[in-house]
Short mmCIF file of C-alpha atoms and ligand atoms in Angstrom, two decimals:
data_model
loop_
_atom_site.label_atom_id
_atom_site.label_comp_id
_atom_site.label_asym_id
_atom_site.label_seq_id
_atom_site.Cartn_x
_atom_site.Cartn_y
_atom_site.Cartn_z
CA MET A 1 -18.73 21.34 -26.00
CA ALA A 2 -21.98 20.98 -28.25
CA ASN A 3 -23.89 20.27 -25.37
CA LYS A 4 -24.14 23.52 -23.04
CA LYS A 5 -24.74 22.17 -19.79
CA ARG A 6 -21.75 20.97 -18.05
CA PRO A 7 -21.76 17.23 -17.56
CA LYS A 8 -22.02 16.05 -13.87
CA VAL A 9 -19.14 13.82 -13.32
CA TYR A 10 -18.71 11.69 -9.76
CA ILE A 11 -15.08 10.73 -9.19
CA THR A 12 -14.81 7.74 -6.80
CA ARG A 13 -11.31 8.28 -5.56
CA LYS A 14 -8.54 11.23 -5.08
CA LEU A 15 -7.03 11.70 -8.77
CA PRO A 16 -3.59 13.29 -9.32
CA ASP A 17 -3.97 17.05 -8.54
CA ALA A 18 -3.49 18.24 -12.39
CA VAL A 19 -6.22 15.78 -13.34
CA GLU A 20 -8.64 16.96 -10.83
CA SER A 21 -8.06 20.79 -12.03
CA ARG A 22 -8.67 19.75 -15.33
CA MET A 23 -11.61 18.26 -14.68
CA ARG A 24 -12.78 21.05 -12.51
CA GLU A 25 -12.34 23.48 -15.55
CA LEU A 26 -14.36 21.32 -17.68
CA PHE A 27 -16.90 19.52 -15.62
CA ASP A 28 -19.44 19.85 -12.56
CA VAL A 29 -17.39 17.62 -10.41
CA GLU A 30 -17.69 15.82 -7.25
CA ILE A 31 -13.99 14.69 -6.19
CA ASN A 32 -12.87 12.20 -3.08
CA ALA A 33 -10.67 14.64 -1.54
CA GLU A 34 -10.28 12.18 1.56
CA ASP A 35 -9.78 9.61 -1.07
CA LYS A 36 -12.03 6.88 0.80
CA GLN A 37 -13.18 3.81 -0.87
CA ARG A 38 -16.84 4.63 -1.65
CA SER A 39 -19.39 2.47 -0.26
CA ARG A 40 -22.17 0.74 -2.45
CA GLU A 41 -24.68 2.90 -1.01
CA GLU A 42 -22.68 5.77 -1.94
CA LEU A 43 -22.07 4.90 -5.61
CA ALA A 44 -25.83 3.84 -5.71
CA ALA A 45 -26.71 7.45 -4.70
CA ALA A 46 -24.22 9.35 -7.18
CA MET A 47 -25.69 7.00 -9.86
CA HIS A 48 -28.70 8.46 -9.54
CA GLU A 49 -27.74 11.72 -9.65
CA VAL A 50 -24.61 12.07 -12.20
CA ASP A 51 -24.29 11.84 -16.13
CA VAL A 52 -20.55 10.26 -15.79
CA ILE A 53 -19.12 8.02 -13.07
CA VAL A 54 -15.47 7.82 -13.06
CA PRO A 55 -14.72 4.55 -10.92
CA THR A 56 -11.52 3.12 -10.43
CA VAL A 57 -10.30 -0.70 -9.63
CA GLY A 58 -11.64 -1.31 -6.33
CA ASP A 59 -15.06 -0.09 -7.48
CA LYS A 60 -17.75 -2.69 -7.99
CA ILE A 61 -20.45 -1.56 -10.16
CA ASP A 62 -22.75 -4.82 -10.98
CA ALA A 63 -25.67 -5.06 -12.93
CA GLU A 64 -28.07 -4.34 -9.89
CA LEU A 65 -26.35 -0.62 -9.49
CA ILE A 66 -26.51 -0.07 -13.20
CA GLU A 67 -30.15 -1.12 -13.39
CA GLN A 68 -30.64 1.37 -10.42
CA ALA A 69 -28.89 3.98 -11.97
CA GLY A 70 -30.51 7.22 -12.85
CA PRO A 71 -31.80 8.51 -16.35
CA ASP A 72 -28.94 11.04 -16.94
CA LEU A 73 -26.33 8.42 -16.56
CA LYS A 74 -24.64 8.06 -19.72
CA LEU A 75 -21.18 7.32 -19.10
CA ILE A 76 -19.11 5.02 -17.18
CA ALA A 77 -15.20 6.53 -17.64
CA CYS A 78 -13.43 3.91 -15.74
CA PHE A 79 -10.05 5.10 -14.34
CA SER A 80 -8.42 1.84 -15.22
CA ASN A 81 -7.22 -0.46 -17.99
CA GLY A 82 -9.11 -3.19 -16.23
CA THR A 83 -12.93 -3.47 -16.19
CA ASP A 84 -13.56 -6.51 -14.79
CA GLN A 85 -15.27 -4.16 -11.63
CA ILE A 86 -18.00 -3.26 -13.89
CA ASP A 87 -20.69 -5.45 -15.61
CA VAL A 88 -20.25 -4.05 -19.20
CA GLU A 89 -23.05 -6.01 -20.53
CA ALA A 90 -25.45 -4.52 -18.22
CA ALA A 91 -24.28 -1.13 -18.89
CA THR A 92 -24.41 -1.45 -22.50
CA ARG A 93 -27.91 -2.96 -22.50
CA ARG A 94 -28.80 0.15 -20.60
CA GLY A 95 -27.48 2.24 -23.10
CA ILE A 96 -24.52 3.42 -20.97
CA THR A 97 -21.06 3.67 -22.53
CA VAL A 98 -17.92 2.32 -20.82
CA THR A 99 -14.50 3.26 -21.18
CA ASN A 100 -11.37 2.48 -19.81
CA THR A 101 -7.37 3.79 -20.10
CA PRO A 102 -5.30 1.24 -22.02
CA ASN A 103 -1.70 1.72 -23.60
CA VAL A 104 -0.49 4.11 -20.89
CA LEU A 105 0.16 1.85 -17.96
CA THR A 106 1.76 -1.05 -20.46
CA GLU A 107 5.45 0.11 -19.70
CA ASP A 108 5.05 0.54 -15.91
CA THR A 109 2.97 -2.81 -15.36
CA ALA A 110 5.84 -4.72 -17.18
CA ASP A 111 8.58 -2.83 -15.23
CA MET A 112 6.77 -4.17 -12.03
CA THR A 113 6.23 -7.48 -13.30
CA MET A 114 10.01 -7.56 -14.12
CA ALA A 115 11.01 -6.11 -10.71
CA LEU A 116 9.03 -9.13 -9.10
CA ILE A 117 10.30 -11.62 -11.50
CA LEU A 118 13.89 -10.79 -10.03
CA SER A 119 12.92 -9.89 -6.22
CA VAL A 120 11.56 -13.45 -5.67
CA PRO A 121 14.69 -15.60 -6.98
CA ARG A 122 17.14 -12.86 -5.79
CA ARG A 123 15.61 -12.54 -2.65
CA LEU A 124 15.37 -8.73 -2.86
CA ALA A 125 12.75 -8.28 0.05
CA GLU A 126 14.27 -10.63 2.30
CA GLY A 127 17.72 -8.97 1.99
CA SER A 128 16.08 -5.57 2.75
CA ARG A 129 14.24 -6.47 5.77
CA LEU A 130 17.24 -8.14 7.23
CA LEU A 131 19.15 -4.58 7.31
CA ILE A 132 16.05 -3.04 8.39
CA ASP A 133 15.25 -5.19 11.12
CA ASN A 134 19.29 -5.39 12.27
CA ALA A 135 19.54 -1.40 12.16
CA GLY A 136 21.75 -1.78 9.09
CA GLN A 137 23.95 -4.50 10.68
CA TRP A 138 25.01 -7.49 8.79
CA GLN A 139 27.72 -10.30 9.26
CA GLY A 140 29.33 -9.27 6.12
CA TRP A 141 29.96 -11.09 2.66
CA SER A 142 29.84 -14.58 2.70
CA PRO A 143 30.36 -17.42 -0.29
CA THR A 144 27.05 -19.24 0.82
CA TRP A 145 24.93 -16.66 2.67
CA MET A 146 21.66 -15.17 1.09
CA MET A 147 21.91 -17.12 -2.09
CA GLY A 148 19.15 -16.98 -4.77
CA HIS A 149 18.52 -18.35 -8.04
CA ARG A 150 19.78 -17.01 -11.62
CA ILE A 151 17.52 -15.67 -13.91
CA TRP A 152 19.74 -15.65 -16.86
CA GLY A 153 19.04 -18.52 -19.01
CA LYS A 154 16.02 -19.91 -17.94
CA GLN A 155 12.64 -19.95 -19.67
CA ILE A 156 9.70 -17.43 -18.87
CA GLY A 157 6.18 -18.75 -19.76
CA ILE A 158 3.90 -15.56 -20.07
CA ILE A 159 -0.09 -16.05 -20.17
CA GLY A 160 -1.65 -13.48 -21.96
CA MET A 161 0.67 -11.72 -24.76
CA GLY A 162 -1.28 -8.51 -25.37
CA ARG A 163 0.46 -5.17 -24.64
CA ILE A 164 1.43 -5.77 -21.24
CA GLY A 165 2.51 -9.62 -21.83
CA THR A 166 4.42 -8.18 -24.97
CA ALA A 167 6.19 -5.58 -23.00
CA VAL A 168 6.93 -7.94 -20.14
CA ALA A 169 8.36 -10.46 -23.17
CA ARG A 170 10.49 -7.63 -24.33
CA ARG A 171 12.24 -6.82 -21.07
CA ALA A 172 12.58 -10.75 -20.09
CA LYS A 173 14.25 -11.33 -23.42
CA ALA A 174 16.88 -8.68 -22.29
CA PHE A 175 17.49 -10.05 -19.21
CA GLY A 176 18.47 -13.46 -21.10
CA LEU A 177 15.22 -15.49 -20.57
CA SER A 178 13.57 -17.34 -23.31
CA ILE A 179 10.27 -16.72 -24.04
CA HIS A 180 7.23 -18.98 -24.18
CA TYR A 181 3.74 -17.81 -24.11
CA HIS A 182 0.00 -19.07 -24.08
CA ASN A 183 -2.79 -16.77 -25.53
CA ARG A 184 -6.24 -17.01 -27.13
CA LYS A 185 -4.26 -16.64 -30.43
CA ARG A 186 -1.05 -16.70 -31.82
CA VAL A 187 0.83 -12.97 -31.93
CA ASN A 188 1.76 -11.75 -35.39
CA PRO A 189 4.92 -13.96 -36.76
CA ALA A 190 6.95 -10.35 -36.44
CA THR A 191 6.43 -9.99 -32.91
CA GLU A 192 7.14 -13.68 -32.40
CA GLU A 193 10.76 -13.43 -34.47
CA GLU A 194 11.31 -10.26 -32.59
CA LEU A 195 11.11 -12.04 -29.26
CA ASN A 196 12.10 -15.36 -30.37
CA ALA A 197 9.15 -16.27 -28.67
CA THR A 198 7.57 -20.19 -28.37
CA TYR A 199 3.77 -20.06 -28.83
CA TRP A 200 2.01 -23.06 -26.47
CA GLU A 201 -1.55 -23.66 -27.63
CA SER A 202 -1.63 -25.80 -24.69
CA LEU A 203 -1.24 -23.88 -21.25
CA ASP A 204 -0.77 -27.25 -19.26
CA GLN A 205 2.46 -28.40 -21.56
CA MET A 206 3.73 -24.85 -21.37
CA LEU A 207 3.46 -24.64 -17.36
CA ALA A 208 5.32 -28.25 -17.25
CA ARG A 209 8.05 -26.62 -18.92
CA VAL A 210 8.73 -22.97 -18.00
CA ASP A 211 10.90 -21.65 -14.84
CA ILE A 212 8.77 -18.77 -14.26
CA VAL A 213 5.16 -18.08 -15.28
CA SER A 214 4.06 -14.29 -15.61
CA VAL A 215 0.35 -13.56 -15.61
CA ASN A 216 -0.71 -11.05 -17.74
CA CYS A 217 -4.20 -11.80 -19.14
CA PRO A 218 -7.38 -9.84 -18.28
CA SER A 219 -9.71 -11.18 -15.52
CA THR A 220 -13.06 -12.46 -17.39
CA PRO A 221 -15.18 -15.47 -16.54
CA ALA A 222 -13.01 -17.64 -19.05
CA THR A 223 -9.84 -16.71 -16.78
CA PHE A 224 -11.28 -17.13 -13.25
CA HIS A 225 -8.95 -19.57 -11.29
CA LEU A 226 -7.18 -20.30 -14.86
CA ILE A 227 -4.19 -21.06 -12.56
CA SER A 228 -5.96 -23.68 -10.66
CA ALA A 229 -4.69 -26.46 -8.12
CA ARG A 230 -4.31 -28.82 -11.03
CA ARG A 231 -2.57 -26.51 -12.98
CA LEU A 232 0.04 -25.31 -10.39
CA ALA A 233 0.52 -29.41 -9.58
CA LEU A 234 2.19 -29.22 -13.10
CA LEU A 235 4.77 -26.61 -12.35
CA LYS A 236 8.37 -27.44 -11.55
CA PRO A 237 9.04 -27.50 -7.79
CA THR A 238 11.87 -24.95 -8.68
CA SER A 239 9.42 -22.91 -10.51
CA TYR A 240 8.09 -19.23 -9.84
CA ILE A 241 4.96 -17.42 -10.37
CA VAL A 242 4.30 -13.67 -10.72
CA ASN A 243 0.85 -12.14 -10.96
CA THR A 244 0.51 -8.54 -12.04
CA ALA A 245 -2.91 -8.80 -13.67
CA ARG A 246 -5.91 -9.70 -11.01
CA GLY A 247 -5.90 -11.78 -8.26
CA ASP A 248 -8.73 -14.15 -9.27
CA ILE A 249 -6.63 -15.56 -12.11
CA ILE A 250 -4.87 -17.69 -9.71
CA ASP A 251 -6.60 -19.94 -6.97
CA GLU A 252 -5.28 -18.29 -4.24
CA ALA A 253 -5.88 -21.21 -1.60
CA ALA A 254 -4.27 -23.43 -4.04
CA LEU A 255 -1.26 -21.34 -4.44
CA ILE A 256 -0.87 -21.04 -0.86
CA GLN A 257 -0.94 -24.73 -0.23
CA ALA A 258 1.34 -25.11 -3.07
CA LEU A 259 3.68 -22.74 -1.67
CA ARG A 260 3.77 -24.34 1.63
CA ASP A 261 4.05 -28.04 0.28
CA GLY A 262 7.20 -26.80 -1.71
CA LYS A 263 5.29 -27.40 -4.88
CA ILE A 264 6.76 -24.34 -6.37
CA ALA A 265 9.83 -22.16 -5.12
CA GLY A 266 8.05 -18.74 -4.77
CA ALA A 267 5.62 -16.25 -5.89
CA GLY A 268 5.46 -12.35 -6.60
CA LEU A 269 2.09 -10.96 -6.27
CA ASP A 270 0.85 -7.45 -7.02
CA VAL A 271 -2.83 -8.54 -7.07
CA PHE A 272 -4.93 -10.52 -4.81
CA GLU A 273 -8.10 -12.52 -4.79
CA ASN A 274 -9.81 -10.41 -1.95
CA ALA A 275 -8.08 -7.05 -2.79
CA PRO A 276 -7.86 -4.88 -0.57
CA GLY A 277 -7.35 -7.64 2.07
CA THR A 278 -4.57 -9.75 1.91
CA ASN A 279 -4.67 -13.33 3.07
CA PRO A 280 -2.58 -13.65 6.44
CA LYS A 281 -0.91 -17.11 5.13
CA LEU A 282 0.50 -15.15 2.22
CA VAL A 283 1.65 -12.67 4.55
CA LYS A 284 3.38 -15.43 6.71
CA LEU A 285 4.80 -16.65 3.55
CA ALA A 286 6.26 -13.40 2.82
CA ALA A 287 7.77 -13.16 6.49
CA GLU A 288 9.33 -16.49 5.43
CA GLY A 289 10.89 -15.16 2.15
CA LYS A 290 8.81 -17.48 -0.31
CA VAL A 291 6.87 -14.64 -1.74
CA VAL A 292 6.92 -11.26 -2.27
CA LEU A 293 3.78 -9.19 -1.92
CA LEU A 294 2.65 -5.60 -3.13
CA PRO A 295 -0.39 -3.49 -2.79
CA HIS A 296 -1.30 -3.47 -6.33
CA MET A 297 1.40 -1.08 -7.49
CA GLY A 298 1.83 -2.15 -11.04
CA SER A 299 0.81 1.30 -12.52
CA ALA A 300 1.63 3.55 -9.69
CA THR A 301 3.85 6.25 -11.44
CA ILE A 302 3.18 9.52 -11.34
CA GLU A 303 3.46 9.64 -15.27
CA GLY A 304 1.25 6.91 -15.72
CA ARG A 305 -1.62 8.25 -13.31
CA VAL A 306 -1.64 11.73 -14.97
CA ASP A 307 -1.88 9.83 -18.42
CA MET A 308 -4.67 7.74 -17.24
CA GLY A 309 -6.43 10.87 -16.05
CA ASP A 310 -5.95 12.36 -19.48
CA LYS A 311 -7.39 9.53 -20.82
CA VAL A 312 -10.34 9.67 -18.82
CA LEU A 313 -10.92 13.45 -19.87
CA ILE A 314 -10.81 12.74 -23.54
CA ASN A 315 -13.19 10.06 -23.21
CA ILE A 316 -15.56 11.75 -21.25
CA ARG A 317 -15.31 15.14 -23.75
CA THR A 318 -15.49 12.93 -26.87
CA TYR A 319 -18.61 11.70 -25.70
CA PHE A 320 -20.40 15.01 -24.63
CA ASP A 321 -19.13 16.25 -27.95
CA GLY A 322 -21.17 13.63 -29.78
CA HIS A 323 -18.68 11.07 -30.77
CA ARG A 324 -17.95 7.87 -30.00
CA PRO A 325 -14.89 7.99 -27.11
CA PRO A 326 -11.76 6.43 -28.24
CA ASN A 327 -11.30 4.02 -25.38
CA ARG A 328 -14.80 2.35 -25.39
CA VAL A 329 -15.26 -1.34 -23.95
CA LEU A 330 -17.51 -3.62 -25.26
CA PRO A 331 -18.84 -6.67 -23.32
CA VAL A 332 -16.58 -9.82 -23.30
CA ARG A 333 -17.46 -12.51 -25.62
CA THR A 334 -16.85 -15.88 -24.33
C1 DGY B 1 -5.64 -1.14 -14.05
O1 DGY B 1 -5.95 -0.02 -14.15
O2 DGY B 1 -6.45 -2.09 -14.60
C2 DGY B 1 -4.57 -1.71 -13.35
O3 DGY B 1 -4.75 -2.92 -12.53
C3 DGY B 1 -4.15 -0.54 -12.52
O4 DGY B 1 -2.91 -0.88 -12.04
#
């Protein structure tokens, strides 16, 4: 490294052992062996001292924290693909570079999206819980018992056709779903052709047409409550909605109401508006079998998390070698 002094790096959560070892070799690191969520005060104190902070999904780093940061803080190297928890604009204003970990969690998140797409209509969580609750006993196969709904032949509407949305579309096509999507711009013709995908400029029109909605766009001011009460009312009563992106893209109170009123058939959620808390009304709906809830597990594979760590390492090293890090994030233009 050109800079002889080892950068001081503060990592907010426990990372895979291999990643932490490499971090220790290269940098002067403070790790979080207990893996406890850091408080705002702890983040503020660290940001006063270090050259680099490595925050993860739950660490809100807003303009106030950034303005109070010490003069040495040069890099916010997120251990996450999403950077909605960081005020990137405030960081950029202060000359602090922000990086993320794109690409390496695309396939894992798409797999989990597909798992939710299957698990709600086919009642996977309900069936599994039934066996757990009855010590493995069940009444035996019956023609009319535990019937769900067929996936094959249905229409999926993907909101956000970036890397993850496209990876979901590939899987969905293999499961016999026809692909519809809404995106800020149309994807290239070759991808549309490969997926036999229909582009909907109007999200409202797409929602009224499809059987399964998959939310795969980033959380930005423009996508906050994109799925509002009004839009939920456009969905067919037989439709399902799956969200592996960010909780605040769906108006969660409106979703709960729509599920309770039978305005839609079910939901599969890996993310929540007030994470890490989960609305008790959603938990009740899960107990009734109308929703499947996961605690933000979309990218939770060992391989993916090690790859994310490698990206963070490369971003830090590249920065301190005097180059632009490969995964620099710029403020969102709205
Ligand atoms: C991310 O990195 O933004 C993902 O949401 C983690 O699963």
